[in-house]
PDB file of N, CA and C in Angstrom:
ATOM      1  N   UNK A 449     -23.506 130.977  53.199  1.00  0.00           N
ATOM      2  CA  UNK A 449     -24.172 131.551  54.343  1.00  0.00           C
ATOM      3  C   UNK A 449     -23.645 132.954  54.569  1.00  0.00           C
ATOM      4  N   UNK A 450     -24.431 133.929  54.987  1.00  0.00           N
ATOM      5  CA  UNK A 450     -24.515 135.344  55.559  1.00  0.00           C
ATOM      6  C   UNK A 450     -23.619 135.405  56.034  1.00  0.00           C
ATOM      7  N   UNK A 451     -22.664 135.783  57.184  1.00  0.00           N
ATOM      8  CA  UNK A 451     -22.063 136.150  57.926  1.00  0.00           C
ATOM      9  C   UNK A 451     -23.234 137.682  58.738  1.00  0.00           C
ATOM     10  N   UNK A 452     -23.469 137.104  59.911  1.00  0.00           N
ATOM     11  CA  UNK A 452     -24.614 138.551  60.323  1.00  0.00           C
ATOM     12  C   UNK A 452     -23.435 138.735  61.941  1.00  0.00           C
ATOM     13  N   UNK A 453     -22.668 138.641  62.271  1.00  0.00           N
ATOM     14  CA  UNK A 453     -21.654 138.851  62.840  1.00  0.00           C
ATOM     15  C   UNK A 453     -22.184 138.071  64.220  1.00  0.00           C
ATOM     16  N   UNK A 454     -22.535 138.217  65.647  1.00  0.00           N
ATOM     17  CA  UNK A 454     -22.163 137.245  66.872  1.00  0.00           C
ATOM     18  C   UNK A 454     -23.483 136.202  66.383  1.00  0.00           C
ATOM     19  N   UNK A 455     -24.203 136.800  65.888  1.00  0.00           N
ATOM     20  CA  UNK A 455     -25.632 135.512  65.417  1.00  0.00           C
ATOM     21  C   UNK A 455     -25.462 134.246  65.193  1.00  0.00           C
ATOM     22  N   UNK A 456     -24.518 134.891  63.819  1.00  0.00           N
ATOM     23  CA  UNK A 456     -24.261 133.427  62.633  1.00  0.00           C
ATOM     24  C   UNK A 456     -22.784 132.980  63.193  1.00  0.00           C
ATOM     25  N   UNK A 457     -22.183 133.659  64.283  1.00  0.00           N
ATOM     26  CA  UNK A 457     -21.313 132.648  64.867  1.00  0.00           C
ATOM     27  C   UNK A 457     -21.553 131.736  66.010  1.00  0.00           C
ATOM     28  N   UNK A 458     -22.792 132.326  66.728  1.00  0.00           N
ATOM     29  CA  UNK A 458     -23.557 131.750  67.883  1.00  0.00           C
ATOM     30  C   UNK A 458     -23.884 130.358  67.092  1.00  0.00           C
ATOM     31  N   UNK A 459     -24.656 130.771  66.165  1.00  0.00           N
ATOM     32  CA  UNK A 459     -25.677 129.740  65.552  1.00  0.00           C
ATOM     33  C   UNK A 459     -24.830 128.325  64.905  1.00  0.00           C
ATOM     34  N   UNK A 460     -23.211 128.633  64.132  1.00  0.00           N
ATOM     35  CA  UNK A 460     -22.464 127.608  63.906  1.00  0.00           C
ATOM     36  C   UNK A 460     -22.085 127.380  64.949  1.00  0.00           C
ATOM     37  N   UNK A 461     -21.257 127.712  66.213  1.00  0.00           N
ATOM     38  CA  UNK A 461     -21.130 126.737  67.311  1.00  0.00           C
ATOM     39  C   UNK A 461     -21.758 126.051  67.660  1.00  0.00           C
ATOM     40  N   UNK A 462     -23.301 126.587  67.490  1.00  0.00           N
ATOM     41  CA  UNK A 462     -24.363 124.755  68.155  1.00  0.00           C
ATOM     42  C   UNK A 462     -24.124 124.454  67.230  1.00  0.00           C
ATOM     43  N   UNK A 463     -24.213 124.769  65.955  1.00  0.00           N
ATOM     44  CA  UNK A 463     -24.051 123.364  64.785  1.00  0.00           C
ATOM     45  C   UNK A 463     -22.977 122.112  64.981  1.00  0.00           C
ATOM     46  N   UNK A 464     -21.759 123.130  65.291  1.00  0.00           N
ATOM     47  CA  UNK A 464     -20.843 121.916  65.541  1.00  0.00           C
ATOM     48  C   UNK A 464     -20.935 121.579  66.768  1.00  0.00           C
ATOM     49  N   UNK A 465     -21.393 121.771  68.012  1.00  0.00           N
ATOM     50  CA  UNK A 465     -21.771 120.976  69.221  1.00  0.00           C
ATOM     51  C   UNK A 465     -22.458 120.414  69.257  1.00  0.00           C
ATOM     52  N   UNK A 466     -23.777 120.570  68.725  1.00  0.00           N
ATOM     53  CA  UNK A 466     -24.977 119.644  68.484  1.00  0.00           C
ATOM     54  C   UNK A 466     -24.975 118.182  68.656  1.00  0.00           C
ATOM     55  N   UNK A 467     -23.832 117.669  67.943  1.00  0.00           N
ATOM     56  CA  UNK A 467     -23.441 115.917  68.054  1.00  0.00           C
ATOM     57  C   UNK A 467     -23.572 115.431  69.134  1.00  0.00           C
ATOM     58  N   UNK A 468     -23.981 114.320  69.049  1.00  0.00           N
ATOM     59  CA  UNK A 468     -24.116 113.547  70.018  1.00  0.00           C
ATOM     60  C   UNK A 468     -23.211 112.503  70.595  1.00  0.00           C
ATOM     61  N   UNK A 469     -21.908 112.682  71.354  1.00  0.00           N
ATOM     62  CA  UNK A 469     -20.772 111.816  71.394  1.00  0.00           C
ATOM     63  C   UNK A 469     -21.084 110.847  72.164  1.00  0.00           C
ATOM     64  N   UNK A 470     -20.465 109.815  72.379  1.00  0.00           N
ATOM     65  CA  UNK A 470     -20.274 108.345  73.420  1.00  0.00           C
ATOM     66  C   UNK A 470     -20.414 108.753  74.443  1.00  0.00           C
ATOM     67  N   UNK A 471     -19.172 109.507  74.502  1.00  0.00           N
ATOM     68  CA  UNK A 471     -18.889 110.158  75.909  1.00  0.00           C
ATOM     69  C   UNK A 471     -19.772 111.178  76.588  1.00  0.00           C
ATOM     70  N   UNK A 472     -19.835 111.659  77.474  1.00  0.00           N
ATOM     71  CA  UNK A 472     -20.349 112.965  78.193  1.00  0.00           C
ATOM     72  C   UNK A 472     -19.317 114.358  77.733  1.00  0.00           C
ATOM     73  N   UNK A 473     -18.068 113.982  77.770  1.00  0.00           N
ATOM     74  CA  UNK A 473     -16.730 114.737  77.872  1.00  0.00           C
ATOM     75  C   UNK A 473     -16.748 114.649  76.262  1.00  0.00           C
ATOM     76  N   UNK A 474     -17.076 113.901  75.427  1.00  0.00           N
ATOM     77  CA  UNK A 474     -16.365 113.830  73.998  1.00  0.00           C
ATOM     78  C   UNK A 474     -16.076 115.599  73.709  1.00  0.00           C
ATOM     79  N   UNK A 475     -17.781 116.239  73.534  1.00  0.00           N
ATOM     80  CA  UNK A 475     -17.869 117.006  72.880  1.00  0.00           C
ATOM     81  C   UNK A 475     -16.714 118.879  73.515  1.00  0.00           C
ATOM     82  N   UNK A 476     -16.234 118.141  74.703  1.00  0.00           N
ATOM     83  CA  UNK A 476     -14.974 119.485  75.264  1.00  0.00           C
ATOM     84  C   UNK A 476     -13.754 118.619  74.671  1.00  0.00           C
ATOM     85  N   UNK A 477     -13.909 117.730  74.649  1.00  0.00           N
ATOM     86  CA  UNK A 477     -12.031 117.273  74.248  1.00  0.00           C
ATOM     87  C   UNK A 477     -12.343 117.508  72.784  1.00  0.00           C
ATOM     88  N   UNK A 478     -13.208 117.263  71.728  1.00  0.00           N
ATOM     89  CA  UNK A 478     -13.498 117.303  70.349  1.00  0.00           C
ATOM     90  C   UNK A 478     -12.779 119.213  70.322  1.00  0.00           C
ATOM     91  N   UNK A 479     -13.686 120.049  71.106  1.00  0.00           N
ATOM     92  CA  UNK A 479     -13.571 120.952  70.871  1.00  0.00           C
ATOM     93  C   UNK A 479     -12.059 121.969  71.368  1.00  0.00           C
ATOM     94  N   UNK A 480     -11.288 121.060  72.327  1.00  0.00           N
ATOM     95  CA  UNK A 480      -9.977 121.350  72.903  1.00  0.00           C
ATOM     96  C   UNK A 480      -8.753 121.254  71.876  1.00  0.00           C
ATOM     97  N   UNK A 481      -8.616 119.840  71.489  1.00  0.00           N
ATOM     98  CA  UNK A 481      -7.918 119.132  70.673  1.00  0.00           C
ATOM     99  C   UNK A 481      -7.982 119.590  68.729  1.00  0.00           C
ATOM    100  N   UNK A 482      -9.256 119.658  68.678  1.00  0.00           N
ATOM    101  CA  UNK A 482      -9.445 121.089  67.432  1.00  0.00           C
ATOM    102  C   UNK A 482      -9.352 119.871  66.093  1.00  0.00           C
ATOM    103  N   UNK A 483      -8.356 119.223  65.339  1.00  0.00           N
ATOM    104  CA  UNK A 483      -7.908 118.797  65.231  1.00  0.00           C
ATOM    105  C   UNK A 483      -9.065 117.414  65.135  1.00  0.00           C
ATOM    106  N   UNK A 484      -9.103 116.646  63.793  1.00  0.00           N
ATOM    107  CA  UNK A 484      -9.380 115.247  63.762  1.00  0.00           C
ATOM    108  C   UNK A 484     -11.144 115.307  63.434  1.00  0.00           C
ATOM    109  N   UNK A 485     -11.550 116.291  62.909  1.00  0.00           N
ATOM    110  CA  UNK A 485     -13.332 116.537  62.684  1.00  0.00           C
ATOM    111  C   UNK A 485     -13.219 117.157  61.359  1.00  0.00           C
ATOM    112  N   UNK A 486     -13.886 116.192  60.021  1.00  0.00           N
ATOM    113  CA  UNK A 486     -13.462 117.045  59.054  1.00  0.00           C
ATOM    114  C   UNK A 486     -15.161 118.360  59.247  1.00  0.00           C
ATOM    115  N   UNK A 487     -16.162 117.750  60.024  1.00  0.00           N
ATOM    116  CA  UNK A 487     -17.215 118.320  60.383  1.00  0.00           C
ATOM    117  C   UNK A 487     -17.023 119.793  60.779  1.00  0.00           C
ATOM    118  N   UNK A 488     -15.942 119.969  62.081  1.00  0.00           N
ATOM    119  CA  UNK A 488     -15.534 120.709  62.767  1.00  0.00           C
ATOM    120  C   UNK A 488     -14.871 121.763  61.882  1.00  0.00           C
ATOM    121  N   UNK A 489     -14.613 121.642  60.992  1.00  0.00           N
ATOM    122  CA  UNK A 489     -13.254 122.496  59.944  1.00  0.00           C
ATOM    123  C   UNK A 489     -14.311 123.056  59.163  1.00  0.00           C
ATOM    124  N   UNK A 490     -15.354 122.084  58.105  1.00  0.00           N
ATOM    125  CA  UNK A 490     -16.489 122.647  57.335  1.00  0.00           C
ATOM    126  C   UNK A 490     -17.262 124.233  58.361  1.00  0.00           C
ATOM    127  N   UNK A 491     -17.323 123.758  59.530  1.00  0.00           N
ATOM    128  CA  UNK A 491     -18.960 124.583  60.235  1.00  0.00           C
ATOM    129  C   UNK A 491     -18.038 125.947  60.678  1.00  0.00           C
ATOM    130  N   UNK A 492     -16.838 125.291  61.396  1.00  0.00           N
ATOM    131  CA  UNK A 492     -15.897 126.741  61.296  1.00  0.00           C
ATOM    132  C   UNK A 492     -15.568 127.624  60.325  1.00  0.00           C
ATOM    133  N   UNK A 493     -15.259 126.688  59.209  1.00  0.00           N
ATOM    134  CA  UNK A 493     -14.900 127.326  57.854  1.00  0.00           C
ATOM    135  C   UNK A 493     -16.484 128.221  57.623  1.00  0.00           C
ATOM    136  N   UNK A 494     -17.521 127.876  57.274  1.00  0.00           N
ATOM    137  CA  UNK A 494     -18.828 128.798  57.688  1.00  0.00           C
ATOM    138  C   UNK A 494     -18.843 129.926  58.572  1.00  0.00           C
ATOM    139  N   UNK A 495     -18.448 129.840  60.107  1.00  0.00           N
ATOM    140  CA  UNK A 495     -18.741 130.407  61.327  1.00  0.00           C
ATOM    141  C   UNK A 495     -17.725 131.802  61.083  1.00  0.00           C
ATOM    142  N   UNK A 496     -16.683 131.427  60.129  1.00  0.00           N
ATOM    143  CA  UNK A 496     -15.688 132.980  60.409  1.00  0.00           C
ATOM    144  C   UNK A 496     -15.142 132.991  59.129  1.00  0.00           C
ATOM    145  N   UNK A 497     -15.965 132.665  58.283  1.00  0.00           N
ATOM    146  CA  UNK A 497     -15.807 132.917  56.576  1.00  0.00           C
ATOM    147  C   UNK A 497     -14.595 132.791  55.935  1.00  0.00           C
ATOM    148  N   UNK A 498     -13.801 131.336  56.649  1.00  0.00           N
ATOM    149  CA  UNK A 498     -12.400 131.663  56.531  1.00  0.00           C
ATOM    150  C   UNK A 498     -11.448 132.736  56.743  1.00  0.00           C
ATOM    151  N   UNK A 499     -11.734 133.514  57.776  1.00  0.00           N
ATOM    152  CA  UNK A 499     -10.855 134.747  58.683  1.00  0.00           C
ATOM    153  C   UNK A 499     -10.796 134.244  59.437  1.00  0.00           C
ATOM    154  N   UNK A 500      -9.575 134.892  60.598  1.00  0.00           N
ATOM    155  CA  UNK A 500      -8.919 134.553  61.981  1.00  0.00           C
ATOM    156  C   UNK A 500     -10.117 135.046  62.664  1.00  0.00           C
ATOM    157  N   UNK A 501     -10.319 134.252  63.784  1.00  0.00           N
ATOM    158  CA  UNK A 501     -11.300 135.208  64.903  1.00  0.00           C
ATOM    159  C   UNK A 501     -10.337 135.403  66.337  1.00  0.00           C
ATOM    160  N   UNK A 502     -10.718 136.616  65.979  1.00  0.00           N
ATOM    161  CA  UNK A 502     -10.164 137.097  67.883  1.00  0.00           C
ATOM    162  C   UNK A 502     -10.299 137.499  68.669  1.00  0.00           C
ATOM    163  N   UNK A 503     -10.586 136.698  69.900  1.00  0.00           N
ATOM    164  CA  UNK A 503     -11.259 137.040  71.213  1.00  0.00           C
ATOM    165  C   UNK A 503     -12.455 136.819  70.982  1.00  0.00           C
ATOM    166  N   UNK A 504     -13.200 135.687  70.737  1.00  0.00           N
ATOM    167  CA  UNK A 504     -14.394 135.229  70.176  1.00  0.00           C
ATOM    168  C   UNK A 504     -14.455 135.079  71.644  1.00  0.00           C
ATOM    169  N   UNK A 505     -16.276 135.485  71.945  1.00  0.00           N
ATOM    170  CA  UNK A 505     -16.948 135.353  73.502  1.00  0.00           C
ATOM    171  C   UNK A 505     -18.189 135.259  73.901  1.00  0.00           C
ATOM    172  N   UNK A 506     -18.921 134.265  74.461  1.00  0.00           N
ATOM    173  CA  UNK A 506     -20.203 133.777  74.112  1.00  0.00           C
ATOM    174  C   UNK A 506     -20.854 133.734  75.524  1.00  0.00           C
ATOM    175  N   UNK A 507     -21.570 134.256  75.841  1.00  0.00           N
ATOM    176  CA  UNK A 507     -21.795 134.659  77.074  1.00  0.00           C
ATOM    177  C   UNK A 507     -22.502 133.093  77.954  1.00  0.00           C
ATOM    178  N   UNK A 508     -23.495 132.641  76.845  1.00  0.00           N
ATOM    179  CA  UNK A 508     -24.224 131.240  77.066  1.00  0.00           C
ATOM    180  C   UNK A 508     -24.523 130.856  75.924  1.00  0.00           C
ATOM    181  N   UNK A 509     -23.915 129.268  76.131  1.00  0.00           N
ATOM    182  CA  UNK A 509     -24.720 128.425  74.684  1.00  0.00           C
ATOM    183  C   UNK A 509     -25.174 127.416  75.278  1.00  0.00           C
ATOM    184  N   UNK A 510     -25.906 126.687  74.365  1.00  0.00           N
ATOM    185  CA  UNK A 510     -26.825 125.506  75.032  1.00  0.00           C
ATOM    186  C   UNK A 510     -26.410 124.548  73.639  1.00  0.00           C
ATOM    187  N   UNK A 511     -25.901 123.937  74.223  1.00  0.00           N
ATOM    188  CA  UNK A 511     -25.365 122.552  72.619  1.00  0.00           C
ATOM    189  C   UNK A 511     -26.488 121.379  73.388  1.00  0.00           C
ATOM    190  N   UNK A 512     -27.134 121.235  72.401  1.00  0.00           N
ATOM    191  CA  UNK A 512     -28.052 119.885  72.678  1.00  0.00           C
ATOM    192  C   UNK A 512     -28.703 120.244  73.857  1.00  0.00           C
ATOM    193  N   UNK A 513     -28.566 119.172  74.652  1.00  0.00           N
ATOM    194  CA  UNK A 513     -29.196 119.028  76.129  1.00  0.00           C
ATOM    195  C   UNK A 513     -28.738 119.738  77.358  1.00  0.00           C
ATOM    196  N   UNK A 514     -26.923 119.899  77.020  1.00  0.00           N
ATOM    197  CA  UNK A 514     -26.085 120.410  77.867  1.00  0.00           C
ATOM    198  C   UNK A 514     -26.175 122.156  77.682  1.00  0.00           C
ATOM    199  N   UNK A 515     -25.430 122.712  78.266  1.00  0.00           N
ATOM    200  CA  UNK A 515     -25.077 123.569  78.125  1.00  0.00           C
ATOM    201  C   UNK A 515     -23.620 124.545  78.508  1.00  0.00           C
ATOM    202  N   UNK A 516     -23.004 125.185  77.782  1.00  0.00           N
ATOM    203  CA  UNK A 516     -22.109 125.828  78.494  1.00  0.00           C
ATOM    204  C   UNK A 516     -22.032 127.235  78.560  1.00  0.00           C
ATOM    205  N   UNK A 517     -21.657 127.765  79.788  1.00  0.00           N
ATOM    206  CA  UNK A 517     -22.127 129.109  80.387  1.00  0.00           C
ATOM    207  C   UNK A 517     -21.145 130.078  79.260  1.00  0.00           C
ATOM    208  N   UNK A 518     -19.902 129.445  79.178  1.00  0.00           N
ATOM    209  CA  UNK A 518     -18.472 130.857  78.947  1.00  0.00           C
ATOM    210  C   UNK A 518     -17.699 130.143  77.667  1.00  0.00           C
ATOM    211  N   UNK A 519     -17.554 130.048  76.522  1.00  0.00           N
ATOM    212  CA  UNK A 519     -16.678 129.949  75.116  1.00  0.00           C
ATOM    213  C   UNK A 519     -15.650 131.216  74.930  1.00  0.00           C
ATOM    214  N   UNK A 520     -14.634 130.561  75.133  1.00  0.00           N
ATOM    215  CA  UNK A 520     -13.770 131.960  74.464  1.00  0.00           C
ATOM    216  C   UNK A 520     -12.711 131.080  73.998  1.00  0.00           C
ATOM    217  N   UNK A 521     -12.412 132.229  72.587  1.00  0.00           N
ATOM    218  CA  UNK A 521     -11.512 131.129  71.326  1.00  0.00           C
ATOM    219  C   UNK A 521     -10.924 132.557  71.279  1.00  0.00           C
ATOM    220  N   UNK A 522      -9.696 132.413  71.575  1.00  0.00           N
ATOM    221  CA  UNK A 522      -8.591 134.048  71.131  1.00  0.00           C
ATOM    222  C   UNK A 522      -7.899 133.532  70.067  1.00  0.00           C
ATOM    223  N   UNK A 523      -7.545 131.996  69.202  1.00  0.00           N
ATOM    224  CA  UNK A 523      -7.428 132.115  67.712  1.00  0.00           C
ATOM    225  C   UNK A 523      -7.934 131.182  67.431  1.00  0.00           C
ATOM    226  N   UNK A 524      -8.157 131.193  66.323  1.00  0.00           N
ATOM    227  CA  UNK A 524      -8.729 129.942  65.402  1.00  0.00           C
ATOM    228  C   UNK A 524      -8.470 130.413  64.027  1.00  0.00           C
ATOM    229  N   UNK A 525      -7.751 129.201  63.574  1.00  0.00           N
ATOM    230  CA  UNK A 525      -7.297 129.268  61.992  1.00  0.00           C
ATOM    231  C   UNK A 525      -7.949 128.101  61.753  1.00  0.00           C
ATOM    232  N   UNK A 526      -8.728 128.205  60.170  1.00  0.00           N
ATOM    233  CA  UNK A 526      -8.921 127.305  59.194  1.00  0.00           C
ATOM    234  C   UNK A 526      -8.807 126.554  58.408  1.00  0.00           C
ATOM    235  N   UNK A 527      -7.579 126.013  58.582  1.00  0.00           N
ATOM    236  CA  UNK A 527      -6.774 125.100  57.085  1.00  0.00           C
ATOM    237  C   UNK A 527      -6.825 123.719  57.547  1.00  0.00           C
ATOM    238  N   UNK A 528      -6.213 123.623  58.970  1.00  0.00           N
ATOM    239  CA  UNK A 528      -6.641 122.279  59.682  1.00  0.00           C
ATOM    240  C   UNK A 528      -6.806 122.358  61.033  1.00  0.00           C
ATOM    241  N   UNK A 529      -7.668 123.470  60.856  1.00  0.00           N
ATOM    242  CA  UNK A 529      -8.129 123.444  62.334  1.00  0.00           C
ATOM    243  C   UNK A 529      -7.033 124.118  63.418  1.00  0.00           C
ATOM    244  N   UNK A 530      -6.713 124.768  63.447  1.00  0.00           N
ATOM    245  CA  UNK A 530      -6.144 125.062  64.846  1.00  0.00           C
ATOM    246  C   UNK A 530      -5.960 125.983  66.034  1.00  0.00           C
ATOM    247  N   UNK A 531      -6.206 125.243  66.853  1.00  0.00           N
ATOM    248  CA  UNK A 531      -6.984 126.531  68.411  1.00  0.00           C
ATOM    249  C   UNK A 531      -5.357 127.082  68.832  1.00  0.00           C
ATOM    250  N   UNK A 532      -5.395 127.910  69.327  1.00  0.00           N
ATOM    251  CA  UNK A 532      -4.167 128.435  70.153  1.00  0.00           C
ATOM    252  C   UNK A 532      -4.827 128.029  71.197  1.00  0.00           C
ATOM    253  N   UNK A 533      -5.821 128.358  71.789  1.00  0.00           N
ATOM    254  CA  UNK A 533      -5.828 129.075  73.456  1.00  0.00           C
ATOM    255  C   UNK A 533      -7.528 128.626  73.325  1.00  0.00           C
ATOM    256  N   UNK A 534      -8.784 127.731  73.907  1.00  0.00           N
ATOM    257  CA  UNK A 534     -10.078 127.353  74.450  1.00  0.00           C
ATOM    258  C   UNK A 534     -10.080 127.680  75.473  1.00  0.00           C
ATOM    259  N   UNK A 535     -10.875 127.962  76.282  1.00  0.00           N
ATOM    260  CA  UNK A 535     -11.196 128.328  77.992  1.00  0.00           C
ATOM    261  C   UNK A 535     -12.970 128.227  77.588  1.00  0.00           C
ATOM    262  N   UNK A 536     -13.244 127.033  77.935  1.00  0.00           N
ATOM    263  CA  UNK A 536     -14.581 126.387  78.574  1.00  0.00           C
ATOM    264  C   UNK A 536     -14.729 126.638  80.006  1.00  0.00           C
ATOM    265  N   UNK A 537     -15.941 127.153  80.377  1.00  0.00           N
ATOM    266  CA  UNK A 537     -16.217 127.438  81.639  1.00  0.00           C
ATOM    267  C   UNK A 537     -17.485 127.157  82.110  1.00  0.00           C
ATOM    268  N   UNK A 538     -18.023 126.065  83.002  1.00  0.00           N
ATOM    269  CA  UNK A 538     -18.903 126.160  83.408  1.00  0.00           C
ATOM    270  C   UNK A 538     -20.373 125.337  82.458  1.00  0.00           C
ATOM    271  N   UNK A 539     -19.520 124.132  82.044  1.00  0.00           N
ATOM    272  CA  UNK A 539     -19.759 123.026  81.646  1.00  0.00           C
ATOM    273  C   UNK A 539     -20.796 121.973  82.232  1.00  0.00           C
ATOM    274  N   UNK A 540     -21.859 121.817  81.572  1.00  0.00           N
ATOM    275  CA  UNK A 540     -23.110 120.974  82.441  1.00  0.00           C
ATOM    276  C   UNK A 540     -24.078 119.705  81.781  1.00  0.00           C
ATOM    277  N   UNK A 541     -23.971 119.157  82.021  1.00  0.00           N
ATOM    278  CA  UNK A 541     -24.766 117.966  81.487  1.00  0.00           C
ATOM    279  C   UNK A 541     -26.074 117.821  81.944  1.00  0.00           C
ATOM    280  N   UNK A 542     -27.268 117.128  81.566  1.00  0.00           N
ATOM    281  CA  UNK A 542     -28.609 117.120  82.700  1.00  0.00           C
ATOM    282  C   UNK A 542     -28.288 116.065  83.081  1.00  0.00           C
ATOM    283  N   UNK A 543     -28.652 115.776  84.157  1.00  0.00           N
ATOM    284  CA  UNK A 543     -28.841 114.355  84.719  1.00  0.00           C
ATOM    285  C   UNK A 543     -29.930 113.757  83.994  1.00  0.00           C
ATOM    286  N   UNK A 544     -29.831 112.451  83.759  1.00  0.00           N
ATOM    287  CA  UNK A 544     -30.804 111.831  83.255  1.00  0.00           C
ATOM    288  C   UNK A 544     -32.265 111.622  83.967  1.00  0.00           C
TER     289      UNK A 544
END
């Protein structure tokens, strides 16, 4: 895949949010915890071409049904996943 710079990183974060967890909460602790998705490691490994990203900032995404207003990732490494620092903001589910 391309790398077209905030696009094709917009566009892999819904990829890996997209899922559909048990929970309501799965898909913020999946994405907190970093860690334990070999899914999560593949779409990242895509999303930042195996480079560090820093100060990654997403003004609005819409994963599935939900949506979240604010994403900011100040590191993310690729080998097994690991976040320094997530700040989710403004987190929403629809009511059924």
């Amino acid at each position: 895949m391309r790398d077209n710079g905030a696009t094709a990183t917009l566009e892999s974060m819904r990829l890996l949010l997209r899922r559909q967890p048990t929970e309501p909460d799965a898909r913020l602790r999946l994405a907190a915890l970093g860690a334990g998705s070999a899914g999560a490691v593949a779409v990242g490994a895509v999303a930042i071409g195996a480079l560090a990203v820093g100060a990654l900032a997403i003004g609005r995404l819409s994963v599935g049904r939900g949506e979240i207003r604010k994403l900011r990732i100040d590191e993310l490494e690729v080998g097994r996943l690991r976040v320094e620092e997530l700040e989710v903001v403004g987190s929403e589910q629809p009511t059924p």
